[in-house]
N, CA, C and O atoms as a Tinker XYZ file with bonds, in Angstrom:
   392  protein
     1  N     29.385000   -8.078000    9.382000    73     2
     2  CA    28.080000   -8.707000    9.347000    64     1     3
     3  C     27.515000   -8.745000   10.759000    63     2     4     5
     4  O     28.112000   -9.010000   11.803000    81     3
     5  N     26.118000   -8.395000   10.555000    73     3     6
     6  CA    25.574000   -8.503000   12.067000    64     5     7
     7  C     25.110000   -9.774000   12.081000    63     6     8     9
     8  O     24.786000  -10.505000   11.146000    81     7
     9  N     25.120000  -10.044000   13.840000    73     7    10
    10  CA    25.004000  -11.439000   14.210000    64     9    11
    11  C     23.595000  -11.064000   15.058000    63    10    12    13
    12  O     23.456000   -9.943000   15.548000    81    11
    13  N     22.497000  -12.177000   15.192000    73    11    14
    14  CA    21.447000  -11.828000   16.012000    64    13    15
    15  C     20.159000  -11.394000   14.783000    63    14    16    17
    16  O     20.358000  -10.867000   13.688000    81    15
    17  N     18.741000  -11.838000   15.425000    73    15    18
    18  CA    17.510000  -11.462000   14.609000    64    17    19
    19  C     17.658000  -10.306000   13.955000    63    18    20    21
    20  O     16.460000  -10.192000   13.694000    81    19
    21  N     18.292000   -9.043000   13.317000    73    19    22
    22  CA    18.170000   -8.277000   12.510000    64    21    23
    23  C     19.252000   -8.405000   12.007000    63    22    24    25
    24  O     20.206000   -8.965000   12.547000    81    23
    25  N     19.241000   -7.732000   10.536000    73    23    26
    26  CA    20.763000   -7.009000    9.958000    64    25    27
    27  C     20.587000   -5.606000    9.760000    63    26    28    29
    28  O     19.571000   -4.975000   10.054000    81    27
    29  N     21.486000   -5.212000    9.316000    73    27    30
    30  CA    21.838000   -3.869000    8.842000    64    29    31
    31  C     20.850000   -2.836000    8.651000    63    30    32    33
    32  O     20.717000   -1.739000    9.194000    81    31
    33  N     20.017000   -3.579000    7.533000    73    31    34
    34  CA    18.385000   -2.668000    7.039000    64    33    35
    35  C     17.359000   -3.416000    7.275000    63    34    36    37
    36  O     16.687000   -3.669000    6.275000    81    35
    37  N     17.017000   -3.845000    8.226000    73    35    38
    38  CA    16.346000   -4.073000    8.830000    64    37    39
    39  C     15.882000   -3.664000   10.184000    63    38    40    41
    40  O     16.714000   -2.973000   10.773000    81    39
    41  N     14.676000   -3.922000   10.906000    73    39    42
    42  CA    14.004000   -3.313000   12.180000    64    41    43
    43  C     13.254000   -3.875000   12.715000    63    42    44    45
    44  O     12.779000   -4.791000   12.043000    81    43
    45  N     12.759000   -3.746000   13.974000    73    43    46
    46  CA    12.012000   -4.566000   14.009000    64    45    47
    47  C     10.332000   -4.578000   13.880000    63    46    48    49
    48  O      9.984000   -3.506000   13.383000    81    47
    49  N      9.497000   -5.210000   14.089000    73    47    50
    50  CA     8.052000   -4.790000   13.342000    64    49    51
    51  C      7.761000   -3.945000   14.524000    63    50    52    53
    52  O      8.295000   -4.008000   15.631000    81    51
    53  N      6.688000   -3.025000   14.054000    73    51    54
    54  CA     5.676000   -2.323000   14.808000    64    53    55
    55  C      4.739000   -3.156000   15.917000    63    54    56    57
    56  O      4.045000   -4.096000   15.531000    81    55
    57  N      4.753000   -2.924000   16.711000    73    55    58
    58  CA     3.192000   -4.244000   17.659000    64    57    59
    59  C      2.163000   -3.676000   16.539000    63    58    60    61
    60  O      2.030000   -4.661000   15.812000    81    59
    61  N      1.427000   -2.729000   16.036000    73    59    62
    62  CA     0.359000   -2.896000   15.208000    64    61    63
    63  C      0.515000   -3.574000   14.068000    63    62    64    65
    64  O     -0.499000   -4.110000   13.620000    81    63
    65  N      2.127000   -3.765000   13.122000    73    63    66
    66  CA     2.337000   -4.684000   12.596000    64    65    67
    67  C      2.036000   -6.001000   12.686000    63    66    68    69
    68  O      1.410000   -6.602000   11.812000    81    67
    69  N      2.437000   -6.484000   13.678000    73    67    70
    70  CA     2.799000   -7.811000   14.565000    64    69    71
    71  C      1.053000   -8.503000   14.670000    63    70    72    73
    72  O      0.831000   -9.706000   14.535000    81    71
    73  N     -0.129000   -7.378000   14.951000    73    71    74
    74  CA    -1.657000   -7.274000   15.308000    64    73    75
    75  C     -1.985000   -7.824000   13.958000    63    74    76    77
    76  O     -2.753000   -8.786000   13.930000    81    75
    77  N     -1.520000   -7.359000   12.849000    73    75    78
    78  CA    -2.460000   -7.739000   11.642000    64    77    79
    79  C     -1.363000   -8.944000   10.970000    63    78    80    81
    80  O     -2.020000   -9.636000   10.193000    81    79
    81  N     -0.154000   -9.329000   11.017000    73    79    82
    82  CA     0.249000  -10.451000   10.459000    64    81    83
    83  C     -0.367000  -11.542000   11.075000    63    82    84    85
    84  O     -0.791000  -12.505000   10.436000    81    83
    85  N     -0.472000  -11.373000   12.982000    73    83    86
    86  CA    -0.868000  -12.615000   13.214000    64    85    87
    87  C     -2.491000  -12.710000   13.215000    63    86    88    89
    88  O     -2.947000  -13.606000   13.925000    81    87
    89  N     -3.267000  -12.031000   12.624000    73    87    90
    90  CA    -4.422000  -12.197000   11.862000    64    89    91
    91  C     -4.594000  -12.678000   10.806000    63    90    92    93
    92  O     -5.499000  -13.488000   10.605000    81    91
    93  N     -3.506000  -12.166000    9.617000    73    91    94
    94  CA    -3.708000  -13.099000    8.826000    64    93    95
    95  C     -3.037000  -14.683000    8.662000    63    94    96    97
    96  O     -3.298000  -15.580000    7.860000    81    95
    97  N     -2.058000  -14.602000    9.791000    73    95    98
    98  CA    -1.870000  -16.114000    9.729000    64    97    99
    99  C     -2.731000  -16.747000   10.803000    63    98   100   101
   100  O     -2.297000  -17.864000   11.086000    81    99
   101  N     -3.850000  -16.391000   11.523000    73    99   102
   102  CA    -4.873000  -16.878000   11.797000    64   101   103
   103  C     -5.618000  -17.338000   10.730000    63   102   104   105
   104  O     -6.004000  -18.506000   10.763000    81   103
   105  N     -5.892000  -16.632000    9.791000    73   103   106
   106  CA    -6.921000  -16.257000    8.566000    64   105   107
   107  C     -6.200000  -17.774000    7.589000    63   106   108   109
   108  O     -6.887000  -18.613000    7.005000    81   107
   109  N     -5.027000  -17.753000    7.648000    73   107   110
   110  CA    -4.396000  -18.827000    6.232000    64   109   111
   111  C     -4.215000  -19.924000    6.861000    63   110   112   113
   112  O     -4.049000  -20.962000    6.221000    81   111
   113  N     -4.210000  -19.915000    8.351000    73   111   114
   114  CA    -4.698000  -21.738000    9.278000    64   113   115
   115  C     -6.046000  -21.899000    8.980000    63   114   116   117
   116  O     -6.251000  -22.888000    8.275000    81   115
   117  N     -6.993000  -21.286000    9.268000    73   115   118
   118  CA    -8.492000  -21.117000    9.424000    64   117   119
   119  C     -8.887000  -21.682000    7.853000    63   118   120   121
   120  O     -9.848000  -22.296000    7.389000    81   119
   121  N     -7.824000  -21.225000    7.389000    73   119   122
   122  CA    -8.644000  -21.640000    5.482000    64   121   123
   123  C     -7.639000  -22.325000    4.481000    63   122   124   125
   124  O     -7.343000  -22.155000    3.298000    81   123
   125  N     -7.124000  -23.450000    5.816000    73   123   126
   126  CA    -5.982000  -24.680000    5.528000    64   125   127
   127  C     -6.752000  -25.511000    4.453000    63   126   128   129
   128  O     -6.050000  -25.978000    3.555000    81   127
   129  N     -8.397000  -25.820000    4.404000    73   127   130
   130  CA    -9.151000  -26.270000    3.710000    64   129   131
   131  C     -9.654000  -25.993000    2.502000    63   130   132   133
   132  O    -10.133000  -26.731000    1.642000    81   131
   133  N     -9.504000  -24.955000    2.541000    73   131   134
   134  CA   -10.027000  -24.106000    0.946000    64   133   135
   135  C     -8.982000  -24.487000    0.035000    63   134   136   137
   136  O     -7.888000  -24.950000    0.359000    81   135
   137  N     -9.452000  -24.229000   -1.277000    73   135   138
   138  CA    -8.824000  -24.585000   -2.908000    64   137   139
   139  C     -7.985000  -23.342000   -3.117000    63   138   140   141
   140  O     -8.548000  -22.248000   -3.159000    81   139
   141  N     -6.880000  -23.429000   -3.229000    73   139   142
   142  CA    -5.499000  -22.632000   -2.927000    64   141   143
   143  C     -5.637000  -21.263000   -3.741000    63   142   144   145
   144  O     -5.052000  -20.229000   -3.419000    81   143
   145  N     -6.532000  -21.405000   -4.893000    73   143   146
   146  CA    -7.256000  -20.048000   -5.386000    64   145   147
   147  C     -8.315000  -19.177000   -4.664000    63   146   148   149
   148  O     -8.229000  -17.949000   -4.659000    81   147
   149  N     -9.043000  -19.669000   -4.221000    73   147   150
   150  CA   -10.037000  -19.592000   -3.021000    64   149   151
   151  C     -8.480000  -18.920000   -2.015000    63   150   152   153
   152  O     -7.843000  -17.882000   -1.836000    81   151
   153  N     -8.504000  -19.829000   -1.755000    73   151   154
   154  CA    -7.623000  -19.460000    0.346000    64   153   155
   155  C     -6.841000  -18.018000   -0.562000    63   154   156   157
   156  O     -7.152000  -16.902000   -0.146000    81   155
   157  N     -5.873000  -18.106000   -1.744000    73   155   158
   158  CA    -5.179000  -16.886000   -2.112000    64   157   159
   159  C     -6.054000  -15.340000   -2.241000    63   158   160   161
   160  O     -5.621000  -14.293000   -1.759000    81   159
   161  N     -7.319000  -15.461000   -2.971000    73   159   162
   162  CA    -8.169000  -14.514000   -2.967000    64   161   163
   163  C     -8.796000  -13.847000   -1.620000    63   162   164   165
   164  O     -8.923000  -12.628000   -1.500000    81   163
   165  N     -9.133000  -14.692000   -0.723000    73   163   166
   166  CA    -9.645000  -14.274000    0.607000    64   165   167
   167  C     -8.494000  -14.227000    1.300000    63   166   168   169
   168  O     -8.922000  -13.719000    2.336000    81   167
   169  N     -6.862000  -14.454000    1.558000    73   167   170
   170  CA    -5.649000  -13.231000    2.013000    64   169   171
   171  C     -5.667000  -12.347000    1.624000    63   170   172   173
   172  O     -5.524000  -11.454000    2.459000    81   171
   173  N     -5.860000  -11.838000    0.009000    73   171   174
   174  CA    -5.650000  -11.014000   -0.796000    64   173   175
   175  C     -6.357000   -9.866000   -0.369000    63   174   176   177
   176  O     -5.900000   -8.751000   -0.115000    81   175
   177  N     -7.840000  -10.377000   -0.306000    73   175   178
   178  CA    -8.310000   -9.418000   -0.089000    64   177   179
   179  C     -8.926000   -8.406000    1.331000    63   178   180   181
   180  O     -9.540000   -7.351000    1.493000    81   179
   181  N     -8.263000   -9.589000    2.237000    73   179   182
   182  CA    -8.759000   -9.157000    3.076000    64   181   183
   183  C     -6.967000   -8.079000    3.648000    63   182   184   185
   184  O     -6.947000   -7.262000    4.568000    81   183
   185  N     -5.789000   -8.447000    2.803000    73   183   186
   186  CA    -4.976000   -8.057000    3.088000    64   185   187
   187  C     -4.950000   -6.044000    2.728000    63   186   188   189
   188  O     -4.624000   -5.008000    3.308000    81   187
   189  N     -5.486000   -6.455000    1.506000    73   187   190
   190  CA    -5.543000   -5.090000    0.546000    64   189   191
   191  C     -6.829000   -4.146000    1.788000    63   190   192   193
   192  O     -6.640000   -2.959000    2.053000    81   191
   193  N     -7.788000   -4.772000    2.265000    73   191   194
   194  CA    -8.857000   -4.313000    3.437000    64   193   195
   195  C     -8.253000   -3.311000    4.312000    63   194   196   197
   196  O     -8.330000   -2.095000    4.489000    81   195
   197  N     -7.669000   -4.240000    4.751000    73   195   198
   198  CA    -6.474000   -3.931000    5.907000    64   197   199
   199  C     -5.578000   -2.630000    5.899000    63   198   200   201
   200  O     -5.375000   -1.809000    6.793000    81   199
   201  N     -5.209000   -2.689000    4.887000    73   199   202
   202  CA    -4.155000   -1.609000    4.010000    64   201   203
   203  C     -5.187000   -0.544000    3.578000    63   202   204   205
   204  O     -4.899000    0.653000    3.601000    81   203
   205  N     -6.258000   -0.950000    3.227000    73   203   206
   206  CA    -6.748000    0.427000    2.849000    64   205   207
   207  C     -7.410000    1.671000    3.790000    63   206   208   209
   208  O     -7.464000    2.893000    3.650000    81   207
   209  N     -7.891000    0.707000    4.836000    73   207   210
   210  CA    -8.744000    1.199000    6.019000    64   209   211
   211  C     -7.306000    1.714000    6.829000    63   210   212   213
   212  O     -7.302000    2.912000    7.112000    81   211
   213  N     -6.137000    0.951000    7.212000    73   211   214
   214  CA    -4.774000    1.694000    7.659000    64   213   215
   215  C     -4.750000    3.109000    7.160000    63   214   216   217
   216  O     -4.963000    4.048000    7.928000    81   215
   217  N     -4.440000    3.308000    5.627000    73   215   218
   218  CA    -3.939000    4.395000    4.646000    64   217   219
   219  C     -5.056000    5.560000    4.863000    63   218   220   221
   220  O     -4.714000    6.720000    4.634000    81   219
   221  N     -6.518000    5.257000    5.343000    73   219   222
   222  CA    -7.453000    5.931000    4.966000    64   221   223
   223  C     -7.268000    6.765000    6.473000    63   222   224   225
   224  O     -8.081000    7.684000    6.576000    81   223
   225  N     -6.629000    6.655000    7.290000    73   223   226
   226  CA    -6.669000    7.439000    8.622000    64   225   227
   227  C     -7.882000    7.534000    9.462000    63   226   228   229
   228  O     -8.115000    8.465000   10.234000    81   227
   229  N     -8.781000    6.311000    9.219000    73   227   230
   230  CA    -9.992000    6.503000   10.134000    64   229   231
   231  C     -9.748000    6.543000   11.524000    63   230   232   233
   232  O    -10.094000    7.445000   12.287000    81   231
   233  N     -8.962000    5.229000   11.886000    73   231   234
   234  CA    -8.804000    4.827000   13.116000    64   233   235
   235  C     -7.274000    5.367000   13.395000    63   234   236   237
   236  O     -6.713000    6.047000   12.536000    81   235
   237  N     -6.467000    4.952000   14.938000    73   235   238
   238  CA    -5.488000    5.425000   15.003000    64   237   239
   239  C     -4.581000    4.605000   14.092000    63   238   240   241
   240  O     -5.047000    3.467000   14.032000    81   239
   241  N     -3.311000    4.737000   13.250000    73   239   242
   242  CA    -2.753000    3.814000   12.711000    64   241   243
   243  C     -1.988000    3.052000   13.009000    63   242   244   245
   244  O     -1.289000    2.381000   12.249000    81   243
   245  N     -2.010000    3.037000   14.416000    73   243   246
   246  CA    -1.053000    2.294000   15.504000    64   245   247
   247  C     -1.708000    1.539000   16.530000    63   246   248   249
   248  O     -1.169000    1.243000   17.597000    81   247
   249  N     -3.419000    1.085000   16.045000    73   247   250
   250  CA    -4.011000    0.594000   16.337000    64   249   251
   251  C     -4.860000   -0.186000   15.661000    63   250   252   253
   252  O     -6.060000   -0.083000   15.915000    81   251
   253  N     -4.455000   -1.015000   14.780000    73   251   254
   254  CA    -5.510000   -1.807000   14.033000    64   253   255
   255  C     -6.724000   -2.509000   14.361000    63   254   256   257
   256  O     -7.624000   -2.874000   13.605000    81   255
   257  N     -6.590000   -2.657000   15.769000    73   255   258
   258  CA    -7.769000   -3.739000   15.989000    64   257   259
   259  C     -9.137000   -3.442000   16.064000    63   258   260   261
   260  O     -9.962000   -4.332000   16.267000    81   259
   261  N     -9.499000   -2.068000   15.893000    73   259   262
   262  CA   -10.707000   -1.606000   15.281000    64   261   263
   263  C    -11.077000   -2.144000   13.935000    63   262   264   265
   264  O    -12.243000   -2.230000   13.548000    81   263
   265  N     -9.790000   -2.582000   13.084000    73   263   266
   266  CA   -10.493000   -2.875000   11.604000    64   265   267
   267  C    -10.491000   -4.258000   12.029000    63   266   268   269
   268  O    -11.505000   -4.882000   11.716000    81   267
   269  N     -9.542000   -4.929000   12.706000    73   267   270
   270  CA    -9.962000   -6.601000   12.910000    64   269   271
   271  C    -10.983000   -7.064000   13.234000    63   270   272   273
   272  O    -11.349000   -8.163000   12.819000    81   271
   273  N    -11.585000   -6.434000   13.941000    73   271   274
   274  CA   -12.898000   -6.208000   15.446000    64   273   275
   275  C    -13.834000   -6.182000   14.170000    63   274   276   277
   276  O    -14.452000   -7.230000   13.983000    81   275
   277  N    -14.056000   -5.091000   13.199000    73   275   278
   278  CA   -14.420000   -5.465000   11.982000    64   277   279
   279  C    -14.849000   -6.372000   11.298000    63   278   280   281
   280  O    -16.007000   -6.764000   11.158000    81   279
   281  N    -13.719000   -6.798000   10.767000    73   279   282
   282  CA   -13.313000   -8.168000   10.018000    64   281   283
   283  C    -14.390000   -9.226000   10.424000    63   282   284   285
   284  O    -15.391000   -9.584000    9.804000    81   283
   285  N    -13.998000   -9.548000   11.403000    73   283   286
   286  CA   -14.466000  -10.313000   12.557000    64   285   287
   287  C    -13.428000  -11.695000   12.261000    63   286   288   289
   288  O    -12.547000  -11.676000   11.401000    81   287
   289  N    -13.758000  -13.032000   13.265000    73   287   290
   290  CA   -13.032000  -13.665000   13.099000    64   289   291
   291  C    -12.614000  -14.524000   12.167000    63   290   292   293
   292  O    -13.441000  -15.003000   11.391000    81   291
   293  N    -11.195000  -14.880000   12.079000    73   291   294
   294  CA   -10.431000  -15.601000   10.971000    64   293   295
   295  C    -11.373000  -16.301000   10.304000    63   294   296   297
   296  O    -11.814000  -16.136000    9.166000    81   295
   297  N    -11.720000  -17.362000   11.405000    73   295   298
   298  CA   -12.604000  -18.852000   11.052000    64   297   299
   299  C    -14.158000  -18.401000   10.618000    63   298   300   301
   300  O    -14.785000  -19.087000    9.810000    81   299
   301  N    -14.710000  -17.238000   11.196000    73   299   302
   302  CA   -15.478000  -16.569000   10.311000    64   301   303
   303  C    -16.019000  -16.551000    9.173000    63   302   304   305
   304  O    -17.070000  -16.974000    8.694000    81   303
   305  N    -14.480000  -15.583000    8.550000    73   303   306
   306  CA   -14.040000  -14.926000    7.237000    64   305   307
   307  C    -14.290000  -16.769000    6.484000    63   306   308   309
   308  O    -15.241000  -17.185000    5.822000    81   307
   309  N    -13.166000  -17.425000    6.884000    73   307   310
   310  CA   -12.814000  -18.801000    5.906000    64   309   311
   311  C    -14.209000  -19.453000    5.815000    63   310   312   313
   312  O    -14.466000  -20.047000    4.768000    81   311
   313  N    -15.303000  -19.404000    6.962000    73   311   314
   314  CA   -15.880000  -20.105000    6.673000    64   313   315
   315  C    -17.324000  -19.648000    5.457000    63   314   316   317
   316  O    -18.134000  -20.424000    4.950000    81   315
   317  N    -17.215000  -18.119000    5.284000    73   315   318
   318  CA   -17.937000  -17.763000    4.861000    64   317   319
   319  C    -17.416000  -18.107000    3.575000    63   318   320   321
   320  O    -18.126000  -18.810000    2.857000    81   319
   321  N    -15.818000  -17.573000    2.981000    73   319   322
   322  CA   -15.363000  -18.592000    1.978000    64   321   323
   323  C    -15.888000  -19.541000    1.159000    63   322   324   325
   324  O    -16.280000  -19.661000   -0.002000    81   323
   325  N    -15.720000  -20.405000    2.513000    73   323   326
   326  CA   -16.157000  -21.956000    1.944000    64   325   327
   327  C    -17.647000  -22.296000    1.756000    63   326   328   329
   328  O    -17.909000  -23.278000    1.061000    81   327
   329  N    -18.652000  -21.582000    2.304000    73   327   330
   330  CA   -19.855000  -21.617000    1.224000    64   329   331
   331  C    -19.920000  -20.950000    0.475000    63   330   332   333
   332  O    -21.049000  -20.570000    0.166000    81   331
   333  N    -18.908000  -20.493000   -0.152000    73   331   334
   334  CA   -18.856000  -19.585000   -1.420000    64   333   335
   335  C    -18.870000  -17.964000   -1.944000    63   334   336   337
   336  O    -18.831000  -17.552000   -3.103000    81   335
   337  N    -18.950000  -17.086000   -0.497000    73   335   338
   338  CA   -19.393000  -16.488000   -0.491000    64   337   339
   339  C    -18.385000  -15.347000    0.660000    63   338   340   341
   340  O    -18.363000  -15.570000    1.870000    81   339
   341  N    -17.573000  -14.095000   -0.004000    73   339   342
   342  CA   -17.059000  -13.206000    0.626000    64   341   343
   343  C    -18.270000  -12.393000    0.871000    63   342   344   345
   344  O    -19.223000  -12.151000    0.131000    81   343
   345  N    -17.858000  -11.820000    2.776000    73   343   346
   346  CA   -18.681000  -10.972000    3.275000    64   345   347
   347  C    -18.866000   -9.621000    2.446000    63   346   348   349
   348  O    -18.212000   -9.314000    1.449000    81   347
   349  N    -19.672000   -9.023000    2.921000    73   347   350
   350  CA   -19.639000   -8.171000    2.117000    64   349   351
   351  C    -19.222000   -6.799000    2.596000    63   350   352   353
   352  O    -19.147000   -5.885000    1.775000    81   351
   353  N    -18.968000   -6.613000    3.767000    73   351   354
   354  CA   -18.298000   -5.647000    3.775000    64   353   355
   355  C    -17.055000   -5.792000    3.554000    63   354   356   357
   356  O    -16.316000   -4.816000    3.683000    81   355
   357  N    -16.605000   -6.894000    3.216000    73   355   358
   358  CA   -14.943000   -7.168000    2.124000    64   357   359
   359  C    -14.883000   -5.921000    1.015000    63   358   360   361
   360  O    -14.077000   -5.005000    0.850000    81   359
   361  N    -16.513000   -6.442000    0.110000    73   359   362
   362  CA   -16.727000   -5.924000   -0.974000    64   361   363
   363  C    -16.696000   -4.999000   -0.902000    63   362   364   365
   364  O    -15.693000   -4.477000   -1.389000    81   363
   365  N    -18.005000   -3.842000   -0.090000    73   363   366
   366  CA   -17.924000   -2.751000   -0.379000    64   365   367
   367  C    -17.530000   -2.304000    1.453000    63   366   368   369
   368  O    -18.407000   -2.229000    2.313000    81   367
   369  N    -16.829000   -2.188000    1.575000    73   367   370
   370  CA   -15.582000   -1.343000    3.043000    64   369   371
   371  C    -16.906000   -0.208000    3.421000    63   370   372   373
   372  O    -17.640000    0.448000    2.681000    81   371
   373  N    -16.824000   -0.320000    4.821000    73   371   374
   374  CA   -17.757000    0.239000    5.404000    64   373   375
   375  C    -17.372000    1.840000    5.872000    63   374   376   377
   376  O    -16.398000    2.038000    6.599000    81   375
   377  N    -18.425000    3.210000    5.275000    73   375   378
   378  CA   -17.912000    4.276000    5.295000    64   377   379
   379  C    -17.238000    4.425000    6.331000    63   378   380   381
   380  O    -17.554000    3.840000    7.367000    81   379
   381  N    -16.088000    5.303000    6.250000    73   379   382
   382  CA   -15.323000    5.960000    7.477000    64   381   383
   383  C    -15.958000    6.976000    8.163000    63   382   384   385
   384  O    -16.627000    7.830000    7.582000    81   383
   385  N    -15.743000    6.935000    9.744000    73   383   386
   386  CA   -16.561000    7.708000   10.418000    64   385   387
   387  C    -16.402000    9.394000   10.041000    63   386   388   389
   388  O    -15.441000    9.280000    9.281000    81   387
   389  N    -16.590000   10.350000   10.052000    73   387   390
   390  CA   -17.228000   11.291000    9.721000    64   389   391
   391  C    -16.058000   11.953000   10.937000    63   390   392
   392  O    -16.078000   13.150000   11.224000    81   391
């Protein structure tokens, strides 16, 4: 058995990893206030965002913070939330550059 922060199958994260978890745990402090269906839908979706704009090869993929820069900020996102209302380039993801 290994001793120390990893085991066996395990590794450690990517820094562009590391860029978008601690965004979204910016994002799930920021929307400590929201109704736990609410706060789950706006991780969700801004998680699936994230992942898709990654997969789509616009930007480098070892650089996320073009899609965060995006996003814009956590408290932002939550607060737009909480008047009811996801941004909309959530909704419809803004074309990839050409």
């Amino acid at each position: 058995m290994t001793s120390g922060p990893y085991s066996d199958d395990t590794a450690p994260l990517a820094h562009s990893d590391v860029l978008v978890l601690d965004y979204l745990a910016a994002l799930w402090a920021a929307g400590d206030d929201l109704d736990p269906d609410l706060r789950d839908e706006l991780m969700t979706t801004v998680a699936d965002y994230i992942a898709m704009r990654r997969a789509a090869g616009g930007e480098p993929a070892d650089d996320p913070s073009l899609i965060l820069r995006r996003l814009g900020a956590p408290e932002a996102l939550a607060a737009a939330a909480r008047r009811g209302r996801m941004p909309a380039h959530l909704r419809r993801p803004a074309p990839l550059p050409a």
